[in-house]
């Protein structure tokens, strides 16, 4: 079964509004443009760096929310551990002690799991701040961008990249 992809213009006032063209035609035009107009300029790099800074700020804000949530969950679990330990010391009933020990084990595992998630998120946040490539690497990548893009098989990935480029 063959699948064909189409692009449609939805720009208000455009003479081609509502009309569609095969994606292959659009992509060939984009490849030709990229072959003839390399993006390896200082202005292109500055635009890229600014976009990456915006993206990093959004991701950092989201990560901060998740981190605060995980830390709150960890504090709650740690409080629960302390409470269960106190109950175990004061309880004489063997059946209840066994139940509390199971609950204590569960809460200790939860604290350990949350510690791991918190540590991983903190590491990812630090590594994410280094996402902007140096200008030399940027120029090297964009010297041959049309050929690199031609090798992409996924239409969703290709569409995402072309939206960012154009």
mmCIF file of C-alpha atoms in Angstrom:
data_model
loop_
_atom_site.group_PDB
_atom_site.id
_atom_site.type_symbol
_atom_site.label_atom_id
_atom_site.label_comp_id
_atom_site.label_asym_id
_atom_site.label_seq_id
_atom_site.Cartn_x
_atom_site.Cartn_y
_atom_site.Cartn_z
ATOM 1 C CA UNK A 1 0.000 0.000 0.000
ATOM 2 C CA UNK A 2 1.429 3.322 -1.060
ATOM 3 C CA UNK A 3 0.878 6.403 1.023
ATOM 4 C CA UNK A 4 1.065 9.918 -0.312
ATOM 5 C CA UNK A 5 1.547 12.968 1.826
ATOM 6 C CA UNK A 6 0.178 16.367 0.936
ATOM 7 C CA UNK A 7 0.701 19.882 2.239
ATOM 8 C CA UNK A 8 -2.163 22.348 2.203
ATOM 9 C CA UNK A 9 -1.967 26.114 2.512
ATOM 10 C CA UNK A 10 -4.206 27.608 5.197
ATOM 11 C CA UNK A 11 -2.788 31.124 5.070
ATOM 12 C CA UNK A 12 -5.564 33.709 4.974
ATOM 13 C CA UNK A 13 -5.424 35.744 1.773
ATOM 14 C CA UNK A 14 -3.135 33.312 -0.047
ATOM 15 C CA UNK A 15 -4.273 32.487 -3.607
ATOM 16 C CA UNK A 16 -3.446 28.814 -2.887
ATOM 17 C CA UNK A 17 -5.502 28.719 0.346
ATOM 18 C CA UNK A 18 -7.258 25.373 0.684
ATOM 19 C CA UNK A 19 -5.312 23.814 -2.181
ATOM 20 C CA UNK A 20 -2.839 21.010 -1.639
ATOM 21 C CA UNK A 21 0.398 19.845 -3.197
ATOM 22 C CA UNK A 22 2.204 16.539 -2.841
ATOM 23 C CA UNK A 23 4.805 16.688 -0.100
ATOM 24 C CA UNK A 24 7.383 15.265 -2.523
ATOM 25 C CA UNK A 25 7.123 18.398 -4.674
ATOM 26 C CA UNK A 26 7.478 20.690 -1.667
ATOM 27 C CA UNK A 27 10.415 18.685 -0.309
ATOM 28 C CA UNK A 28 12.276 18.769 -3.629
ATOM 29 C CA UNK A 29 11.883 22.550 -3.698
ATOM 30 C CA UNK A 30 13.141 22.754 -0.105
ATOM 31 C CA UNK A 31 16.144 20.545 -0.900
ATOM 32 C CA UNK A 32 16.987 22.699 -3.922
ATOM 33 C CA UNK A 33 16.723 25.832 -1.788
ATOM 34 C CA UNK A 34 18.971 24.355 0.909
ATOM 35 C CA UNK A 35 21.500 23.197 -1.696
ATOM 36 C CA UNK A 36 21.709 26.729 -3.105
ATOM 37 C CA UNK A 37 21.332 28.710 0.136
ATOM 38 C CA UNK A 38 23.412 27.085 2.870
ATOM 39 C CA UNK A 39 22.392 28.053 6.388
ATOM 40 C CA UNK A 40 25.948 28.192 7.665
ATOM 41 C CA UNK A 41 25.948 31.890 8.542
ATOM 42 C CA UNK A 42 26.632 33.743 11.764
ATOM 43 C CA UNK A 43 23.063 35.105 11.631
ATOM 44 C CA UNK A 44 21.741 31.553 11.289
ATOM 45 C CA UNK A 45 23.772 30.472 14.288
ATOM 46 C CA UNK A 46 22.557 33.430 16.349
ATOM 47 C CA UNK A 47 18.955 32.577 15.486
ATOM 48 C CA UNK A 48 19.571 28.930 16.388
ATOM 49 C CA UNK A 49 21.219 29.880 19.706
ATOM 50 C CA UNK A 50 18.305 32.176 20.590
ATOM 51 C CA UNK A 51 15.741 29.467 19.764
ATOM 52 C CA UNK A 52 17.668 26.918 21.822
ATOM 53 C CA UNK A 53 17.823 29.346 24.750
ATOM 54 C CA UNK A 54 14.028 29.773 24.607
ATOM 55 C CA UNK A 55 13.509 26.031 24.390
ATOM 56 C CA UNK A 56 15.935 25.407 27.244
ATOM 57 C CA UNK A 57 14.109 27.947 29.411
ATOM 58 C CA UNK A 58 10.739 26.265 28.785
ATOM 59 C CA UNK A 59 12.156 22.796 29.449
ATOM 60 C CA UNK A 60 13.922 24.029 32.575
ATOM 61 C CA UNK A 61 10.693 25.528 33.891
ATOM 62 C CA UNK A 62 8.858 22.229 33.288
ATOM 63 C CA UNK A 63 11.689 20.274 34.912
ATOM 64 C CA UNK A 64 11.587 22.595 37.933
ATOM 65 C CA UNK A 65 7.870 21.831 38.417
ATOM 66 C CA UNK A 66 8.487 18.091 38.182
ATOM 67 C CA UNK A 67 11.447 18.367 40.560
ATOM 68 C CA UNK A 68 9.390 20.233 43.162
ATOM 69 C CA UNK A 69 6.637 17.625 42.884
ATOM 70 C CA UNK A 70 9.114 14.774 43.342
ATOM 71 C CA UNK A 71 10.716 16.514 46.325
ATOM 72 C CA UNK A 72 7.295 17.003 47.920
ATOM 73 C CA UNK A 73 6.462 13.333 47.374
ATOM 74 C CA UNK A 74 9.806 12.371 48.886
ATOM 75 C CA UNK A 75 9.253 14.545 51.973
ATOM 76 C CA UNK A 76 5.824 12.979 52.452
ATOM 77 C CA UNK A 77 7.250 9.460 52.120
ATOM 78 C CA UNK A 78 10.089 10.288 54.512
ATOM 79 C CA UNK A 79 7.595 11.641 57.056
ATOM 80 C CA UNK A 80 5.596 8.440 56.655
ATOM 81 C CA UNK A 81 8.761 6.397 57.341
ATOM 82 C CA UNK A 82 9.407 8.314 60.575
ATOM 83 C CA UNK A 83 5.776 7.889 61.654
ATOM 84 C CA UNK A 84 5.828 4.145 60.972
ATOM 85 C CA UNK A 85 9.088 3.707 62.907
ATOM 86 C CA UNK A 86 7.525 5.467 65.893
ATOM 87 C CA UNK A 87 4.444 3.238 65.642
ATOM 88 C CA UNK A 88 6.607 0.119 65.486
ATOM 89 C CA UNK A 89 8.416 1.133 68.670
ATOM 90 C CA UNK A 90 5.188 1.778 70.561
ATOM 91 C CA UNK A 91 3.081 -1.119 69.228
ATOM 92 C CA UNK A 92 2.838 -4.415 71.106
ATOM 93 C CA UNK A 93 0.533 -6.314 68.733
ATOM 94 C CA UNK A 94 2.596 -8.703 66.540
ATOM 95 C CA UNK A 95 0.078 -8.657 63.663
ATOM 96 C CA UNK A 96 0.074 -4.860 63.500
ATOM 97 C CA UNK A 97 3.870 -4.776 63.750
ATOM 98 C CA UNK A 98 4.132 -7.097 60.756
ATOM 99 C CA UNK A 99 1.765 -4.863 58.765
ATOM 100 C CA UNK A 100 3.685 -1.752 59.768
ATOM 101 C CA UNK A 101 6.965 -3.415 58.743
ATOM 102 C CA UNK A 102 5.522 -4.133 55.283
ATOM 103 C CA UNK A 103 4.332 -0.549 55.032
ATOM 104 C CA UNK A 104 7.745 0.663 56.224
ATOM 105 C CA UNK A 105 9.467 -1.418 53.549
ATOM 106 C CA UNK A 106 7.153 0.013 50.882
ATOM 107 C CA UNK A 107 7.795 3.588 52.019
ATOM 108 C CA UNK A 108 11.565 3.061 52.155
ATOM 109 C CA UNK A 109 11.497 1.718 48.581
ATOM 110 C CA UNK A 110 9.417 4.715 47.549
ATOM 111 C CA UNK A 111 11.953 7.119 49.096
ATOM 112 C CA UNK A 112 14.790 5.301 47.302
ATOM 113 C CA UNK A 113 12.891 5.398 43.987
ATOM 114 C CA UNK A 114 12.129 9.106 44.390
ATOM 115 C CA UNK A 115 15.783 9.812 45.253
ATOM 116 C CA UNK A 116 16.769 8.136 41.990
ATOM 117 C CA UNK A 117 14.234 10.130 39.974
ATOM 118 C CA UNK A 118 15.315 13.391 41.620
ATOM 119 C CA UNK A 119 18.985 12.659 40.978
ATOM 120 C CA UNK A 120 18.320 11.716 37.349
ATOM 121 C CA UNK A 121 16.251 14.870 36.751
ATOM 122 C CA UNK A 122 18.943 17.089 38.277
ATOM 123 C CA UNK A 123 21.580 15.474 36.044
ATOM 124 C CA UNK A 124 19.398 15.895 32.941
ATOM 125 C CA UNK A 125 18.829 19.557 33.776
ATOM 126 C CA UNK A 126 22.575 20.183 34.021
ATOM 127 C CA UNK A 127 23.272 18.293 30.770
ATOM 128 C CA UNK A 128 20.395 20.069 29.005
ATOM 129 C CA UNK A 129 22.027 23.429 29.598
ATOM 130 C CA UNK A 130 24.865 22.363 27.286
ATOM 131 C CA UNK A 131 22.535 21.636 24.355
ATOM 132 C CA UNK A 132 23.658 24.548 22.167
ATOM 133 C CA UNK A 133 26.428 23.409 19.841
ATOM 134 C CA UNK A 134 29.457 25.551 19.108
ATOM 135 C CA UNK A 135 29.431 27.690 15.984
ATOM 136 C CA UNK A 136 32.024 25.441 14.295
ATOM 137 C CA UNK A 137 29.830 22.366 14.795
ATOM 138 C CA UNK A 138 26.791 24.338 13.645
ATOM 139 C CA UNK A 139 28.490 25.374 10.404
ATOM 140 C CA UNK A 140 29.739 21.826 9.790
ATOM 141 C CA UNK A 141 26.221 20.437 10.239
ATOM 142 C CA UNK A 142 24.537 22.981 8.003
ATOM 143 C CA UNK A 143 27.069 22.773 5.183
ATOM 144 C CA UNK A 144 25.484 19.515 4.135
ATOM 145 C CA UNK A 145 21.990 19.835 5.633
ATOM 146 C CA UNK A 146 20.067 19.077 2.429
ATOM 147 C CA UNK A 147 21.808 15.713 2.022
ATOM 148 C CA UNK A 148 21.272 14.847 5.686
ATOM 149 C CA UNK A 149 17.570 15.682 5.491
ATOM 150 C CA UNK A 150 17.146 13.581 2.349
ATOM 151 C CA UNK A 151 18.066 10.502 4.403
ATOM 152 C CA UNK A 152 15.202 10.925 6.905
ATOM 153 C CA UNK A 153 12.541 8.223 6.467
ATOM 154 C CA UNK A 154 9.910 9.366 8.960
ATOM 155 C CA UNK A 155 7.492 11.917 7.518
ATOM 156 C CA UNK A 156 6.714 13.209 11.017
ATOM 157 C CA UNK A 157 10.418 13.840 11.724
ATOM 158 C CA UNK A 158 10.933 15.386 8.310
ATOM 159 C CA UNK A 159 7.932 17.670 8.777
ATOM 160 C CA UNK A 160 9.194 18.754 12.219
ATOM 161 C CA UNK A 161 12.666 19.592 10.898
ATOM 162 C CA UNK A 162 11.353 21.460 7.851
ATOM 163 C CA UNK A 163 9.013 23.534 10.010
ATOM 164 C CA UNK A 164 11.988 24.526 12.147
ATOM 165 C CA UNK A 165 14.171 25.344 9.148
ATOM 166 C CA UNK A 166 11.565 27.329 7.240
#
